[in-house]
Amino acid sequence: MTPKLLDDLSQETKKGLHKLRVINYLLRNKTATMTDIAKELYVSVPTASKILQDLQDGGCIQSQGKLEIGVGRFPLLFGLNPDGGYFIGVDIKRSGMHIGLINLQSELICADYDLPYTLENTPEALETICREIRGFITRHGIQPKEILNINVNLPGRINPVTGHSYSLFNFFGDRPLSEILSSKLALRVSIDNDTRGMAFGEFTAGCTKDMEVNSVLYVNISWGLGLGIIQDKQIYFGKSGFSGEFGHISVFDNQILCHCGKKGCLETEVSGQAMCRKIQERIRAGESSILSSIVHSGRELRMSDLISACAQEDMLCLQVLSELGRELGKQVANLINVFNPELVIIGGSLADASGYLTQQVEASVRIYSMSVVTRDTQIRTATLGDRAGLIGACMLARSRRFAEPSK
């Protein structure tokens, strides 16, 4: 896109807002005729023609032939120019990082998975993120001027509108983390919560891409426990961007201190960290597992250990995973009773492709939810696996670049 067009899109003028609405219409519908755009904007056909011409001159859209109809003149079709701009998504894990690039038509151009990284709340860890992004841009020969936005997904409490992180890298006073990253990279940057990114990735390119659904709950059970909420095909952020703190509802009287500072949170019994703790306790109490040698050596269990053991059908790990699934199902039943969604997706590191955890959740949901509410809700296992967060980060980068001002 040309600098002039980007400047127009940044101005909250009638002309700029019209162009944003056309771009978002094409993001949703792929193609449009001049008449479609005139109806969408409530403007005359000549005015729509001028807006489309400006977008075409700015490198944002292109003609895609004619719409073949039965009679009369065939109208021109317009669609987004795939080379009109690019978006980088960065998905930060506890150990590792994924970075990817999509074009204006949402096609994944390139991606680097599992870049070495250890998540720590330090300035050095933040510098590592910036260094890896710069390295990605250099390795893949991307021209910085063509990058329209970068979105970084992080664990914890994130306000994506203001760009503040309240859990990680919050040592810059009142300055938003997105502003800090933008300054360091000399590029536009937005941030969001990792579970919302995974939810958006699954919704746009995963198990719902061939479904017509409006409301989705995405349950992310990894080291922690999170929830992504999609209503009317839009991510629900909440007032301050903190929606989805599913793991921190108070459920248990177990006196276990959660990392949020409270006791008895759902996450203390239903999460990857809870599963590690339970398996270690049971092995030390005399039960056997293929993880016994690791525990007896004194090393703490990792998520990768759990996933590997479950894949090898270790009985102790599967038993603990079943218990987690049944307890998770109770709380998912509560969510279904409250939200009445069309679809619940079980995702995250502990939701393997075989659907074992999802089966336990489904069985528990049938017991604890009201059938009149649940009968129209499907429960599925996420299909993108570890790619969900990366795809979601890329799609969020695009979505936030073209966000229309709140009315």
PDB file of N, CA and C in Angstrom, residues 94 221-225 267 271-274 276 301-303 306 349:
ATOM      1  N   ARG A  94       5.952 -20.635  26.680  1.00  0.00           N
ATOM      2  CA  ARG A  94       6.842 -20.686  27.850  1.00  0.00           C
ATOM      3  C   ARG A  94       8.253 -21.060  27.450  1.00  0.00           C
ATOM      4  N   ILE A 221      -6.182 -25.447  27.375  1.00  0.00           N
ATOM      5  CA  ILE A 221      -5.589 -26.116  28.532  1.00  0.00           C
ATOM      6  C   ILE A 221      -4.159 -26.489  28.177  1.00  0.00           C
ATOM      7  N   SER A 222      -3.241 -25.681  28.645  1.00  0.00           N
ATOM      8  CA  SER A 222      -1.815 -25.888  28.425  1.00  0.00           C
ATOM      9  C   SER A 222      -1.149 -25.869  29.804  1.00  0.00           C
ATOM     10  N   TRP A 223      -0.089 -25.104  29.969  1.00  0.00           N
ATOM     11  CA  TRP A 223       0.516 -24.985  31.301  1.00  0.00           C
ATOM     12  C   TRP A 223      -0.489 -24.350  32.256  1.00  0.00           C
ATOM     13  N   GLY A 224      -1.246 -23.381  31.759  1.00  0.00           N
ATOM     14  CA  GLY A 224      -2.346 -22.786  32.517  1.00  0.00           C
ATOM     15  C   GLY A 224      -3.674 -23.143  31.886  1.00  0.00           C
ATOM     16  N   LEU A 225      -4.695 -22.353  32.192  1.00  0.00           N
ATOM     17  CA  LEU A 225      -6.036 -22.603  31.658  1.00  0.00           C
ATOM     18  C   LEU A 225      -6.663 -21.264  31.287  1.00  0.00           C
ATOM     19  N   GLU A 267      -7.404 -23.317  37.940  1.00  0.00           N
ATOM     20  CA  GLU A 267      -6.116 -23.656  37.338  1.00  0.00           C
ATOM     21  C   GLU A 267      -5.217 -24.465  38.264  1.00  0.00           C
ATOM     22  N   SER A 271      -4.940 -27.992  34.824  1.00  0.00           N
ATOM     23  CA  SER A 271      -3.958 -27.314  33.965  1.00  0.00           C
ATOM     24  C   SER A 271      -2.752 -28.229  33.833  1.00  0.00           C
ATOM     25  N   GLY A 272      -1.836 -27.852  32.938  1.00  0.00           N
ATOM     26  CA  GLY A 272      -0.619 -28.632  32.786  1.00  0.00           C
ATOM     27  C   GLY A 272       0.234 -28.605  34.039  1.00  0.00           C
ATOM     28  N   GLN A 273       0.307 -27.433  34.694  1.00  0.00           N
ATOM     29  CA  GLN A 273       1.116 -27.360  35.915  1.00  0.00           C
ATOM     30  C   GLN A 273       0.507 -28.203  37.028  1.00  0.00           C
ATOM     31  N   ALA A 274      -0.835 -28.243  37.091  1.00  0.00           N
ATOM     32  CA  ALA A 274      -1.500 -29.083  38.089  1.00  0.00           C
ATOM     33  C   ALA A 274      -1.255 -30.559  37.793  1.00  0.00           C
ATOM     34  N   CYS A 276       1.359 -31.855  36.267  1.00  0.00           N
ATOM     35  CA  CYS A 276       2.748 -32.135  36.654  1.00  0.00           C
ATOM     36  C   CYS A 276       2.840 -32.389  38.155  1.00  0.00           C
ATOM     37  N   LEU A 301       8.997 -32.047  36.276  1.00  0.00           N
ATOM     38  CA  LEU A 301       8.381 -32.457  35.022  1.00  0.00           C
ATOM     39  C   LEU A 301       8.039 -31.236  34.173  1.00  0.00           C
ATOM     40  N   ARG A 302       8.098 -31.420  32.855  1.00  0.00           N
ATOM     41  CA  ARG A 302       7.762 -30.372  31.906  1.00  0.00           C
ATOM     42  C   ARG A 302       6.542 -30.798  31.099  1.00  0.00           C
ATOM     43  N   MET A 303       5.936 -29.839  30.399  1.00  0.00           N
ATOM     44  CA  MET A 303       4.789 -30.152  29.566  1.00  0.00           C
ATOM     45  C   MET A 303       5.147 -31.177  28.503  1.00  0.00           C
ATOM     46  N   LEU A 306       4.838 -34.665  29.821  1.00  0.00           N
ATOM     47  CA  LEU A 306       3.450 -35.133  29.935  1.00  0.00           C
ATOM     48  C   LEU A 306       2.897 -35.550  28.570  1.00  0.00           C
ATOM     49  N   SER A 349      -1.983 -27.461  24.643  1.00  0.00           N
ATOM     50  CA  SER A 349      -0.988 -28.531  24.602  1.00  0.00           C
ATOM     51  C   SER A 349      -1.520 -29.882  25.071  1.00  0.00           C
TER      52      SER A 349
END
